[in-house]
mmCIF file with all atom_site columns, C-alpha atoms in Angstrom:
data_model
loop_
_atom_site.group_PDB
_atom_site.id
_atom_site.type_symbol
_atom_site.label_atom_id
_atom_site.label_alt_id
_atom_site.label_comp_id
_atom_site.label_asym_id
_atom_site.label_entity_id
_atom_site.label_seq_id
_atom_site.pdbx_PDB_ins_code
_atom_site.Cartn_x
_atom_site.Cartn_y
_atom_site.Cartn_z
_atom_site.occupancy
_atom_site.B_iso_or_equiv
_atom_site.pdbx_formal_charge
_atom_site.auth_seq_id
_atom_site.auth_comp_id
_atom_site.auth_asym_id
_atom_site.auth_atom_id
_atom_site.pdbx_PDB_model_num
ATOM 1   C CA . GLY R 1 1   ? -125.241 -80.890 -108.289 1.00 56.00 ? 1   GLY R CA 1
ATOM 2   C CA . GLN R 1 2   ? -125.145 -79.433 -104.770 1.00 66.00 ? 2   GLN R CA 1
ATOM 3   C CA . GLN R 1 3   ? -126.786 -81.387 -102.008 1.00 76.00 ? 3   GLN R CA 1
ATOM 4   C CA . LEU R 1 4   ? -127.807 -80.491 -98.508  1.00 88.00 ? 4   LEU R CA 1
ATOM 5   C CA . ASN R 1 5   ? -127.972 -83.273 -95.903  1.00 93.00 ? 5   ASN R CA 1
ATOM 6   C CA . GLN R 1 6   ? -130.539 -82.396 -93.250  1.00 95.00 ? 6   GLN R CA 1
ATOM 7   C CA . SER R 1 7   ? -130.890 -84.331 -90.021  1.00 95.00 ? 7   SER R CA 1
ATOM 8   C CA . PRO R 1 8   ? -132.630 -85.777 -88.306  1.00 96.00 ? 8   PRO R CA 1
ATOM 9   C CA . GLN R 1 9   ? -135.296 -86.712 -90.899  1.00 94.00 ? 9   GLN R CA 1
ATOM 10  C CA . SER R 1 10  ? -137.943 -86.772 -88.170  1.00 95.00 ? 10  SER R CA 1
ATOM 11  C CA . MET R 1 11  ? -138.203 -86.343 -84.425  1.00 95.00 ? 11  MET R CA 1
ATOM 12  C CA . PHE R 1 12  ? -140.810 -86.722 -81.691  1.00 96.00 ? 12  PHE R CA 1
ATOM 13  C CA . ILE R 1 13  ? -140.411 -84.594 -78.639  1.00 95.00 ? 13  ILE R CA 1
ATOM 14  C CA . GLN R 1 14  ? -142.407 -83.725 -75.544  1.00 96.00 ? 14  GLN R CA 1
ATOM 15  C CA . GLU R 1 15  ? -143.863 -80.258 -75.242  1.00 96.00 ? 15  GLU R CA 1
ATOM 16  C CA . GLY R 1 16  ? -141.418 -77.995 -73.430  1.00 97.00 ? 16  GLY R CA 1
ATOM 17  C CA . GLU R 1 17  ? -138.299 -79.762 -74.678  1.00 97.00 ? 17  GLU R CA 1
ATOM 18  C CA . ASP R 1 18  ? -135.660 -78.051 -76.746  1.00 97.00 ? 18  ASP R CA 1
ATOM 19  C CA . VAL R 1 19  ? -135.018 -79.163 -80.333  1.00 96.00 ? 19  VAL R CA 1
ATOM 20  C CA . SER R 1 20  ? -131.956 -79.096 -82.513  1.00 97.00 ? 20  SER R CA 1
ATOM 21  C CA . MET R 1 21  ? -131.570 -79.893 -86.199  1.00 97.00 ? 21  MET R CA 1
ATOM 22  C CA . ASN R 1 22  ? -128.812 -79.273 -88.685  1.00 96.00 ? 22  ASN R CA 1
ATOM 23  C CA . CYS R 1 23  ? -127.793 -79.159 -92.306  1.00 96.00 ? 23  CYS R CA 1
ATOM 24  C CA . THR R 1 24  ? -124.492 -79.976 -93.857  1.00 96.00 ? 24  THR R CA 1
ATOM 25  C CA . SER R 1 25  ? -123.158 -79.602 -97.322  1.00 93.00 ? 25  SER R CA 1
ATOM 26  C CA . SER R 1 26  ? -120.083 -80.696 -99.314  1.00 89.00 ? 26  SER R CA 1
ATOM 27  C CA . SER R 1 27  ? -120.106 -77.276 -100.915 1.00 87.00 ? 27  SER R CA 1
ATOM 28  C CA . ILE R 1 28  ? -119.722 -73.771 -99.500  1.00 89.00 ? 28  ILE R CA 1
ATOM 29  C CA . PHE R 1 29  ? -122.806 -71.632 -99.215  1.00 90.00 ? 29  PHE R CA 1
ATOM 30  C CA . ASN R 1 30  ? -122.743 -67.901 -98.686  1.00 87.00 ? 30  ASN R CA 1
ATOM 31  C CA . THR R 1 31  ? -126.379 -67.700 -97.485  1.00 90.00 ? 31  THR R CA 1
ATOM 32  C CA . TRP R 1 32  ? -128.349 -70.093 -95.293  1.00 93.00 ? 32  TRP R CA 1
ATOM 33  C CA . LEU R 1 33  ? -132.059 -69.970 -94.669  1.00 93.00 ? 33  LEU R CA 1
ATOM 34  C CA . TRP R 1 34  ? -134.468 -71.911 -92.548  1.00 96.00 ? 34  TRP R CA 1
ATOM 35  C CA . TYR R 1 35  ? -138.108 -72.432 -93.471  1.00 95.00 ? 35  TYR R CA 1
ATOM 36  C CA . LYS R 1 36  ? -141.081 -74.036 -91.786  1.00 96.00 ? 36  LYS R CA 1
ATOM 37  C CA . GLN R 1 37  ? -143.878 -75.771 -93.734  1.00 96.00 ? 37  GLN R CA 1
ATOM 38  C CA . ASP R 1 38  ? -147.233 -76.459 -92.111  1.00 94.00 ? 38  ASP R CA 1
ATOM 39  C CA . PRO R 1 39  ? -149.407 -79.185 -93.585  1.00 88.00 ? 39  PRO R CA 1
ATOM 40  C CA . GLY R 1 40  ? -151.113 -78.085 -96.785  1.00 87.00 ? 40  GLY R CA 1
ATOM 41  C CA . GLU R 1 41  ? -149.212 -74.786 -96.892  1.00 91.00 ? 41  GLU R CA 1
ATOM 42  C CA . GLY R 1 42  ? -146.069 -73.369 -98.480  1.00 93.00 ? 42  GLY R CA 1
ATOM 43  C CA . PRO R 1 43  ? -142.811 -72.883 -96.686  1.00 94.00 ? 43  PRO R CA 1
ATOM 44  C CA . VAL R 1 44  ? -142.529 -69.823 -94.533  1.00 93.00 ? 44  VAL R CA 1
ATOM 45  C CA . LEU R 1 45  ? -139.180 -68.154 -93.970  1.00 92.00 ? 45  LEU R CA 1
ATOM 46  C CA . LEU R 1 46  ? -137.995 -68.285 -90.307  1.00 94.00 ? 46  LEU R CA 1
ATOM 47  C CA . ILE R 1 47  ? -134.418 -67.038 -90.331  1.00 94.00 ? 47  ILE R CA 1
ATOM 48  C CA . ALA R 1 48  ? -131.894 -65.880 -92.927  1.00 92.00 ? 48  ALA R CA 1
ATOM 49  C CA . LEU R 1 49  ? -128.106 -65.970 -92.320  1.00 93.00 ? 49  LEU R CA 1
ATOM 50  C CA . TYR R 1 50  ? -125.643 -64.095 -94.455  1.00 90.00 ? 50  TYR R CA 1
ATOM 51  C CA . LYS R 1 51  ? -122.276 -64.340 -92.709  1.00 91.00 ? 51  LYS R CA 1
ATOM 52  C CA . ALA R 1 52  ? -120.119 -67.195 -91.487  1.00 93.00 ? 52  ALA R CA 1
ATOM 53  C CA . GLY R 1 53  ? -120.373 -67.466 -87.719  1.00 94.00 ? 53  GLY R CA 1
ATOM 54  C CA . GLU R 1 54  ? -123.562 -65.433 -87.577  1.00 93.00 ? 54  GLU R CA 1
ATOM 55  C CA . LEU R 1 55  ? -125.992 -66.368 -84.812  1.00 96.00 ? 55  LEU R CA 1
ATOM 56  C CA . THR R 1 56  ? -129.527 -65.124 -85.210  1.00 95.00 ? 56  THR R CA 1
ATOM 57  C CA . SER R 1 57  ? -132.623 -65.476 -83.090  1.00 95.00 ? 57  SER R CA 1
ATOM 58  C CA . ASN R 1 58  ? -136.276 -65.118 -83.872  1.00 93.00 ? 58  ASN R CA 1
ATOM 59  C CA . GLY R 1 59  ? -138.301 -65.613 -80.676  1.00 95.00 ? 59  GLY R CA 1
ATOM 60  C CA . ARG R 1 60  ? -137.644 -69.145 -79.498  1.00 96.00 ? 60  ARG R CA 1
ATOM 61  C CA . LEU R 1 61  ? -135.725 -70.003 -82.620  1.00 97.00 ? 61  LEU R CA 1
ATOM 62  C CA . THR R 1 62  ? -131.994 -69.647 -82.971  1.00 97.00 ? 62  THR R CA 1
ATOM 63  C CA . ALA R 1 63  ? -129.930 -70.447 -86.077  1.00 97.00 ? 63  ALA R CA 1
ATOM 64  C CA . GLN R 1 64  ? -126.239 -70.273 -86.747  1.00 97.00 ? 64  GLN R CA 1
ATOM 65  C CA . PHE R 1 65  ? -124.218 -70.092 -89.925  1.00 96.00 ? 65  PHE R CA 1
ATOM 66  C CA . GLY R 1 66  ? -121.247 -72.482 -89.572  1.00 95.00 ? 66  GLY R CA 1
ATOM 67  C CA . ILE R 1 67  ? -117.724 -71.089 -89.664  1.00 94.00 ? 67  ILE R CA 1
ATOM 68  C CA . THR R 1 68  ? -116.803 -73.449 -92.511  1.00 93.00 ? 68  THR R CA 1
ATOM 69  C CA . ARG R 1 69  ? -119.739 -72.144 -94.541  1.00 92.00 ? 69  ARG R CA 1
ATOM 70  C CA . LYS R 1 70  ? -120.755 -75.834 -95.015  1.00 93.00 ? 70  LYS R CA 1
ATOM 71  C CA . ASP R 1 71  ? -123.257 -76.195 -92.270  1.00 95.00 ? 71  ASP R CA 1
ATOM 72  C CA . SER R 1 72  ? -126.002 -74.569 -90.265  1.00 97.00 ? 72  SER R CA 1
ATOM 73  C CA . PHE R 1 73  ? -128.164 -75.521 -87.330  1.00 97.00 ? 73  PHE R CA 1
ATOM 74  C CA . LEU R 1 74  ? -131.566 -74.506 -85.985  1.00 98.00 ? 74  LEU R CA 1
ATOM 75  C CA . ASN R 1 75  ? -132.542 -74.729 -82.341  1.00 97.00 ? 75  ASN R CA 1
ATOM 76  C CA . ILE R 1 76  ? -136.075 -74.366 -80.946  1.00 97.00 ? 76  ILE R CA 1
ATOM 77  C CA . SER R 1 77  ? -136.358 -73.802 -77.258  1.00 97.00 ? 77  SER R CA 1
ATOM 78  C CA . ALA R 1 78  ? -139.335 -74.802 -75.078  1.00 97.00 ? 78  ALA R CA 1
ATOM 79  C CA . SER R 1 79  ? -141.301 -76.430 -77.863  1.00 96.00 ? 79  SER R CA 1
ATOM 80  C CA . ILE R 1 80  ? -144.986 -75.971 -78.092  1.00 96.00 ? 80  ILE R CA 1
ATOM 81  C CA . PRO R 1 81  ? -147.652 -77.877 -80.111  1.00 94.00 ? 81  PRO R CA 1
ATOM 82  C CA . SER R 1 82  ? -147.747 -75.271 -82.873  1.00 94.00 ? 82  SER R CA 1
ATOM 83  C CA . ASP R 1 83  ? -144.054 -75.964 -83.622  1.00 96.00 ? 83  ASP R CA 1
ATOM 84  C CA . VAL R 1 84  ? -145.274 -79.097 -85.404  1.00 96.00 ? 84  VAL R CA 1
ATOM 85  C CA . GLY R 1 85  ? -144.345 -79.085 -89.125  1.00 96.00 ? 85  GLY R CA 1
ATOM 86  C CA . ILE R 1 86  ? -141.482 -79.695 -91.497  1.00 96.00 ? 86  ILE R CA 1
ATOM 87  C CA . TYR R 1 87  ? -138.392 -77.530 -91.169  1.00 97.00 ? 87  TYR R CA 1
ATOM 88  C CA . PHE R 1 88  ? -136.234 -76.986 -94.300  1.00 95.00 ? 88  PHE R CA 1
ATOM 89  C CA . CYS R 1 89  ? -132.810 -75.641 -94.583  1.00 95.00 ? 89  CYS R CA 1
ATOM 90  C CA . ALA R 1 90  ? -131.807 -73.915 -97.823  1.00 92.00 ? 90  ALA R CA 1
ATOM 91  C CA . GLY R 1 91  ? -128.522 -72.582 -99.069  1.00 90.00 ? 91  GLY R CA 1
ATOM 92  C CA . ARG R 1 92  ? -127.312 -70.384 -101.806 1.00 86.00 ? 92  ARG R CA 1
ATOM 93  C CA . SER R 1 93  ? -123.821 -70.497 -103.225 1.00 75.00 ? 93  SER R CA 1
ATOM 94  C CA . ARG R 1 94  ? -122.093 -67.633 -104.923 1.00 65.00 ? 94  ARG R CA 1
ATOM 95  C CA . GLY R 1 95  ? -122.475 -67.964 -108.655 1.00 62.00 ? 95  GLY R CA 1
ATOM 96  C CA . ALA R 1 96  ? -122.580 -65.564 -111.562 1.00 50.00 ? 96  ALA R CA 1
ATOM 97  C CA . GLY R 1 97  ? -126.182 -64.388 -111.774 1.00 56.00 ? 97  GLY R CA 1
ATOM 98  C CA . SER R 1 98  ? -127.457 -67.440 -109.956 1.00 61.00 ? 98  SER R CA 1
ATOM 99  C CA . TYR R 1 99  ? -130.076 -67.048 -107.321 1.00 65.00 ? 99  TYR R CA 1
ATOM 100 C CA . GLN R 1 100 ? -130.938 -70.701 -106.966 1.00 72.00 ? 100 GLN R CA 1
ATOM 101 C CA . LEU R 1 101 ? -131.595 -72.093 -103.531 1.00 81.00 ? 101 LEU R CA 1
ATOM 102 C CA . THR R 1 102 ? -130.760 -75.674 -102.743 1.00 87.00 ? 102 THR R CA 1
ATOM 103 C CA . PHE R 1 103 ? -133.136 -77.176 -100.231 1.00 90.00 ? 103 PHE R CA 1
ATOM 104 C CA . GLY R 1 104 ? -132.667 -79.974 -97.688  1.00 92.00 ? 104 GLY R CA 1
ATOM 105 C CA . LYS R 1 105 ? -135.159 -82.823 -97.542  1.00 92.00 ? 105 LYS R CA 1
ATOM 106 C CA . GLY R 1 106 ? -136.607 -81.427 -94.335  1.00 94.00 ? 106 GLY R CA 1
ATOM 107 C CA . THR R 1 107 ? -136.929 -82.471 -90.653  1.00 96.00 ? 107 THR R CA 1
ATOM 108 C CA . LYS R 1 108 ? -140.452 -83.455 -89.614  1.00 96.00 ? 108 LYS R CA 1
ATOM 109 C CA . LEU R 1 109 ? -141.121 -82.344 -86.073  1.00 96.00 ? 109 LEU R CA 1
ATOM 110 C CA . SER R 1 110 ? -143.857 -83.792 -83.935  1.00 96.00 ? 110 SER R CA 1
ATOM 111 C CA . VAL R 1 111 ? -144.611 -82.370 -80.493  1.00 95.00 ? 111 VAL R CA 1
ATOM 112 C CA . ILE R 1 112 ? -146.354 -84.495 -77.920  1.00 92.00 ? 112 ILE R CA 1
ATOM 113 C CA . PRO R 1 113 ? -148.486 -82.413 -75.559  1.00 89.00 ? 113 PRO R CA 1
ATOM 114 C CA . ASP N 2 1   ? -150.442 -57.639 -98.285  1.00 62.00 ? 1   ASP N CA 1
ATOM 115 C CA . ALA N 2 2   ? -152.224 -60.745 -99.488  1.00 81.00 ? 2   ALA N CA 1
ATOM 116 C CA . GLY N 2 3   ? -149.065 -62.693 -100.087 1.00 93.00 ? 3   GLY N CA 1
ATOM 117 C CA . VAL N 2 4   ? -148.387 -64.899 -103.049 1.00 96.00 ? 4   VAL N CA 1
ATOM 118 C CA . ILE N 2 5   ? -151.613 -66.212 -104.555 1.00 97.00 ? 5   ILE N CA 1
ATOM 119 C CA . GLN N 2 6   ? -151.822 -69.459 -106.466 1.00 97.00 ? 6   GLN N CA 1
ATOM 120 C CA . SER N 2 7   ? -154.687 -71.116 -108.286 1.00 97.00 ? 7   SER N CA 1
ATOM 121 C CA . PRO N 2 8   ? -156.083 -73.622 -108.436 1.00 97.00 ? 8   PRO N CA 1
ATOM 122 C CA . ARG N 2 9   ? -155.277 -75.006 -104.972 1.00 96.00 ? 9   ARG N CA 1
ATOM 123 C CA . HIS N 2 10  ? -156.055 -78.525 -106.170 1.00 97.00 ? 10  HIS N CA 1
ATOM 124 C CA . GLU N 2 11  ? -156.125 -80.029 -109.678 1.00 97.00 ? 11  GLU N CA 1
ATOM 125 C CA . VAL N 2 12  ? -157.025 -83.551 -110.686 1.00 97.00 ? 12  VAL N CA 1
ATOM 126 C CA . THR N 2 13  ? -156.665 -84.349 -114.357 1.00 97.00 ? 13  THR N CA 1
ATOM 127 C CA . GLU N 2 14  ? -156.185 -87.271 -116.696 1.00 97.00 ? 14  GLU N CA 1
ATOM 128 C CA . MET N 2 15  ? -152.950 -88.219 -118.403 1.00 97.00 ? 15  MET N CA 1
ATOM 129 C CA . GLY N 2 16  ? -152.549 -86.287 -121.639 1.00 96.00 ? 16  GLY N CA 1
ATOM 130 C CA . GLN N 2 17  ? -154.547 -83.296 -120.615 1.00 97.00 ? 17  GLN N CA 1
ATOM 131 C CA . GLU N 2 18  ? -153.109 -79.777 -120.496 1.00 97.00 ? 18  GLU N CA 1
ATOM 132 C CA . VAL N 2 19  ? -152.642 -78.248 -117.017 1.00 98.00 ? 19  VAL N CA 1
ATOM 133 C CA . THR N 2 20  ? -152.248 -74.574 -116.342 1.00 98.00 ? 20  THR N CA 1
ATOM 134 C CA . LEU N 2 21  ? -151.136 -73.332 -112.911 1.00 98.00 ? 21  LEU N CA 1
ATOM 135 C CA . ARG N 2 22  ? -151.334 -69.652 -112.033 1.00 98.00 ? 22  ARG N CA 1
ATOM 136 C CA . CYS N 2 23  ? -149.497 -67.385 -109.732 1.00 98.00 ? 23  CYS N CA 1
ATOM 137 C CA . LYS N 2 24  ? -149.746 -63.759 -108.594 1.00 98.00 ? 24  LYS N CA 1
ATOM 138 C CA . PRO N 2 25  ? -146.598 -62.603 -106.775 1.00 97.00 ? 25  PRO N CA 1
ATOM 139 C CA . ILE N 2 26  ? -146.498 -60.080 -103.993 1.00 95.00 ? 26  ILE N CA 1
ATOM 140 C CA . SER N 2 27  ? -146.959 -56.642 -105.358 1.00 94.00 ? 27  SER N CA 1
ATOM 141 C CA . GLY N 2 28  ? -143.650 -54.952 -106.093 1.00 92.00 ? 28  GLY N CA 1
ATOM 142 C CA . HIS N 2 29  ? -141.541 -58.077 -106.039 1.00 93.00 ? 29  HIS N CA 1
ATOM 143 C CA . ASP N 2 30  ? -139.226 -58.425 -109.003 1.00 92.00 ? 30  ASP N CA 1
ATOM 144 C CA . TYR N 2 31  ? -138.337 -62.090 -108.743 1.00 93.00 ? 31  TYR N CA 1
ATOM 145 C CA . LEU N 2 32  ? -140.693 -65.033 -109.295 1.00 95.00 ? 32  LEU N CA 1
ATOM 146 C CA . PHE N 2 33  ? -139.853 -68.660 -108.810 1.00 94.00 ? 33  PHE N CA 1
ATOM 147 C CA . TRP N 2 34  ? -141.646 -71.936 -109.649 1.00 96.00 ? 34  TRP N CA 1
ATOM 148 C CA . TYR N 2 35  ? -140.886 -74.991 -107.503 1.00 96.00 ? 35  TYR N CA 1
ATOM 149 C CA . ARG N 2 36  ? -142.065 -78.567 -107.486 1.00 96.00 ? 36  ARG N CA 1
ATOM 150 C CA . GLN N 2 37  ? -142.227 -80.577 -104.296 1.00 94.00 ? 37  GLN N CA 1
ATOM 151 C CA . THR N 2 38  ? -142.364 -84.402 -104.105 1.00 92.00 ? 38  THR N CA 1
ATOM 152 C CA . MET N 2 39  ? -141.638 -86.864 -101.307 1.00 87.00 ? 39  MET N CA 1
ATOM 153 C CA . MET N 2 40  ? -138.805 -88.393 -103.308 1.00 86.00 ? 40  MET N CA 1
ATOM 154 C CA . ARG N 2 41  ? -137.062 -85.307 -104.513 1.00 86.00 ? 41  ARG N CA 1
ATOM 155 C CA . GLY N 2 42  ? -138.102 -82.627 -102.077 1.00 88.00 ? 42  GLY N CA 1
ATOM 156 C CA . LEU N 2 43  ? -138.301 -79.021 -103.265 1.00 91.00 ? 43  LEU N CA 1
ATOM 157 C CA . GLU N 2 44  ? -136.866 -78.421 -106.727 1.00 90.00 ? 44  GLU N CA 1
ATOM 158 C CA . LEU N 2 45  ? -136.542 -75.114 -108.532 1.00 90.00 ? 45  LEU N CA 1
ATOM 159 C CA . LEU N 2 46  ? -138.045 -75.303 -111.994 1.00 94.00 ? 46  LEU N CA 1
ATOM 160 C CA . ILE N 2 47  ? -137.570 -71.789 -113.333 1.00 94.00 ? 47  ILE N CA 1
ATOM 161 C CA . TYR N 2 48  ? -137.246 -68.208 -112.144 1.00 93.00 ? 48  TYR N CA 1
ATOM 162 C CA . PHE N 2 49  ? -137.937 -64.779 -113.597 1.00 94.00 ? 49  PHE N CA 1
ATOM 163 C CA . ASN N 2 50  ? -136.480 -61.388 -112.924 1.00 92.00 ? 50  ASN N CA 1
ATOM 164 C CA . ASN N 2 51  ? -138.547 -58.421 -114.058 1.00 94.00 ? 51  ASN N CA 1
ATOM 165 C CA . ASN N 2 52  ? -140.807 -60.749 -116.075 1.00 95.00 ? 52  ASN N CA 1
ATOM 166 C CA . VAL N 2 53  ? -137.812 -62.213 -117.941 1.00 95.00 ? 53  VAL N CA 1
ATOM 167 C CA . PRO N 2 54  ? -136.925 -65.956 -117.573 1.00 94.00 ? 54  PRO N CA 1
ATOM 168 C CA . ILE N 2 55  ? -133.442 -66.159 -116.171 1.00 90.00 ? 55  ILE N CA 1
ATOM 169 C CA . ASP N 2 56  ? -132.812 -69.799 -115.489 1.00 88.00 ? 56  ASP N CA 1
ATOM 170 C CA . ASP N 2 57  ? -135.038 -72.594 -116.679 1.00 91.00 ? 57  ASP N CA 1
ATOM 171 C CA . SER N 2 58  ? -132.515 -75.405 -116.207 1.00 87.00 ? 58  SER N CA 1
ATOM 172 C CA . GLY N 2 59  ? -134.785 -77.071 -113.682 1.00 89.00 ? 59  GLY N CA 1
ATOM 173 C CA . MET N 2 60  ? -137.682 -77.474 -116.131 1.00 93.00 ? 60  MET N CA 1
ATOM 174 C CA . PRO N 2 61  ? -137.913 -81.289 -116.534 1.00 87.00 ? 61  PRO N CA 1
ATOM 175 C CA . GLU N 2 62  ? -138.682 -81.418 -120.224 1.00 85.00 ? 62  GLU N CA 1
ATOM 176 C CA . ASP N 2 63  ? -140.353 -79.724 -123.121 1.00 90.00 ? 63  ASP N CA 1
ATOM 177 C CA . ARG N 2 64  ? -143.791 -80.600 -121.806 1.00 95.00 ? 64  ARG N CA 1
ATOM 178 C CA . PHE N 2 65  ? -143.255 -77.866 -119.238 1.00 97.00 ? 65  PHE N CA 1
ATOM 179 C CA . SER N 2 66  ? -143.378 -74.208 -120.053 1.00 97.00 ? 66  SER N CA 1
ATOM 180 C CA . ALA N 2 67  ? -143.680 -71.033 -118.026 1.00 97.00 ? 67  ALA N CA 1
ATOM 181 C CA . LYS N 2 68  ? -144.559 -67.498 -118.879 1.00 97.00 ? 68  LYS N CA 1
ATOM 182 C CA . MET N 2 69  ? -144.740 -64.142 -117.061 1.00 98.00 ? 69  MET N CA 1
ATOM 183 C CA . PRO N 2 70  ? -146.590 -61.668 -119.290 1.00 97.00 ? 70  PRO N CA 1
ATOM 184 C CA . ASN N 2 71  ? -146.553 -58.949 -116.623 1.00 95.00 ? 71  ASN N CA 1
ATOM 185 C CA . ALA N 2 72  ? -145.309 -58.219 -113.141 1.00 95.00 ? 72  ALA N CA 1
ATOM 186 C CA . SER N 2 73  ? -148.379 -59.514 -111.448 1.00 96.00 ? 73  SER N CA 1
ATOM 187 C CA . PHE N 2 74  ? -149.022 -62.834 -113.207 1.00 97.00 ? 74  PHE N CA 1
ATOM 188 C CA . SER N 2 75  ? -147.232 -66.014 -114.183 1.00 98.00 ? 75  SER N CA 1
ATOM 189 C CA . THR N 2 76  ? -148.303 -69.393 -115.505 1.00 98.00 ? 76  THR N CA 1
ATOM 190 C CA . LEU N 2 77  ? -146.786 -72.840 -115.522 1.00 98.00 ? 77  LEU N CA 1
ATOM 191 C CA . LYS N 2 78  ? -148.191 -75.105 -118.120 1.00 98.00 ? 78  LYS N CA 1
ATOM 192 C CA . ILE N 2 79  ? -147.787 -78.900 -118.555 1.00 97.00 ? 79  ILE N CA 1
ATOM 193 C CA . GLN N 2 80  ? -148.811 -80.276 -121.933 1.00 97.00 ? 80  GLN N CA 1
ATOM 194 C CA . PRO N 2 81  ? -149.398 -83.164 -122.098 1.00 96.00 ? 81  PRO N CA 1
ATOM 195 C CA . SER N 2 82  ? -149.503 -84.124 -118.433 1.00 96.00 ? 82  SER N CA 1
ATOM 196 C CA . GLU N 2 83  ? -148.246 -87.451 -117.176 1.00 96.00 ? 83  GLU N CA 1
ATOM 197 C CA . PRO N 2 84  ? -148.834 -89.294 -113.858 1.00 96.00 ? 84  PRO N CA 1
ATOM 198 C CA . ARG N 2 85  ? -145.226 -88.659 -112.819 1.00 95.00 ? 85  ARG N CA 1
ATOM 199 C CA . ASP N 2 86  ? -146.009 -84.908 -112.898 1.00 96.00 ? 86  ASP N CA 1
ATOM 200 C CA . SER N 2 87  ? -148.159 -85.370 -109.808 1.00 97.00 ? 87  SER N CA 1
ATOM 201 C CA . ALA N 2 88  ? -146.693 -83.130 -107.095 1.00 97.00 ? 88  ALA N CA 1
ATOM 202 C CA . VAL N 2 89  ? -147.212 -79.851 -105.261 1.00 97.00 ? 89  VAL N CA 1
ATOM 203 C CA . TYR N 2 90  ? -146.191 -76.874 -107.323 1.00 98.00 ? 90  TYR N CA 1
ATOM 204 C CA . PHE N 2 91  ? -145.206 -73.711 -105.475 1.00 97.00 ? 91  PHE N CA 1
ATOM 205 C CA . CYS N 2 92  ? -144.740 -70.206 -106.682 1.00 97.00 ? 92  CYS N CA 1
ATOM 206 C CA . ALA N 2 93  ? -142.537 -67.865 -104.657 1.00 95.00 ? 93  ALA N CA 1
ATOM 207 C CA . SER N 2 94  ? -141.542 -64.219 -105.035 1.00 94.00 ? 94  SER N CA 1
ATOM 208 C CA . SER N 2 95  ? -138.888 -61.907 -103.655 1.00 91.00 ? 95  SER N CA 1
ATOM 209 C CA . HIS N 2 96  ? -137.500 -58.455 -104.033 1.00 88.00 ? 96  HIS N CA 1
ATOM 210 C CA . THR N 2 97  ? -133.897 -57.434 -104.569 1.00 80.00 ? 97  THR N CA 1
ATOM 211 C CA . THR N 2 98  ? -133.937 -54.743 -101.873 1.00 75.00 ? 98  THR N CA 1
ATOM 212 C CA . VAL N 2 99  ? -134.764 -57.186 -99.038  1.00 68.00 ? 99  VAL N CA 1
ATOM 213 C CA . GLY N 2 100 ? -132.502 -59.880 -100.361 1.00 67.00 ? 100 GLY N CA 1
ATOM 214 C CA . MET N 2 101 ? -133.819 -61.980 -103.124 1.00 66.00 ? 101 MET N CA 1
ATOM 215 C CA . GLU N 2 102 ? -132.841 -65.172 -101.256 1.00 73.00 ? 102 GLU N CA 1
ATOM 216 C CA . THR N 2 103 ? -135.678 -64.374 -98.821  1.00 81.00 ? 103 THR N CA 1
ATOM 217 C CA . GLN N 2 104 ? -138.459 -65.934 -100.933 1.00 88.00 ? 104 GLN N CA 1
ATOM 218 C CA . TYR N 2 105 ? -142.101 -65.832 -99.935  1.00 91.00 ? 105 TYR N CA 1
ATOM 219 C CA . PHE N 2 106 ? -143.992 -68.927 -101.006 1.00 94.00 ? 106 PHE N CA 1
ATOM 220 C CA . GLY N 2 107 ? -147.667 -69.306 -102.017 1.00 96.00 ? 107 GLY N CA 1
ATOM 221 C CA . PRO N 2 108 ? -149.875 -72.048 -100.658 1.00 95.00 ? 108 PRO N CA 1
ATOM 222 C CA . GLY N 2 109 ? -149.154 -74.327 -103.596 1.00 97.00 ? 109 GLY N CA 1
ATOM 223 C CA . THR N 2 110 ? -151.188 -76.228 -106.211 1.00 98.00 ? 110 THR N CA 1
ATOM 224 C CA . ARG N 2 111 ? -151.634 -79.922 -105.522 1.00 97.00 ? 111 ARG N CA 1
ATOM 225 C CA . LEU N 2 112 ? -151.656 -81.694 -108.888 1.00 98.00 ? 112 LEU N CA 1
ATOM 226 C CA . LEU N 2 113 ? -152.764 -85.272 -109.385 1.00 97.00 ? 113 LEU N CA 1
ATOM 227 C CA . VAL N 2 114 ? -152.501 -86.741 -112.867 1.00 97.00 ? 114 VAL N CA 1
ATOM 228 C CA . LEU N 2 115 ? -154.385 -90.004 -113.215 1.00 96.00 ? 115 LEU N CA 1
#
């Protein structure tokens, strides 16, 4: 089946630093999404990308849909303590009637005040 | 909007017992998804419904798992009999075609522990 490789698996950063994480796939996706999961909660959608090359921002978050359709990255600028959590990428490939999302294993972010 | 509601939030049961997880999707959403999350396998889609009809149940691990959606505002995921390897967090999510059904809204999850 399809797999998403998300990296890094975890990262520790100082408050105020910028963060970058990415997802790669051996398959083409036509939609990329980024979610954040806080401890004890469900994933919350941060950004959705629908077109190759698309660059979308949501506050301090910026995500891009790779030109090859096989990758995406998420940047967080000027990190703050509430950015702590697990960030998941998810992709959807075009398939007849299929609306399945494939999720990465997540990047666990820790912010040191 | 209250968001996706799941119950119970936590469930501890013994091997062999029946477990029923419940979900109320966001009002007006026409897609409902059941996921399982474990450390080893991450988030896995079990089954999804469109307009209360099961569309793809290929992720359901085995016959011990079943899901129903009797109406637009309620769905259940049942495990009978439960086994220790079923211990995981089970999420329900919903979405609506008009806003892009890939944009799924997750509930808080049910943490299941089977002893």
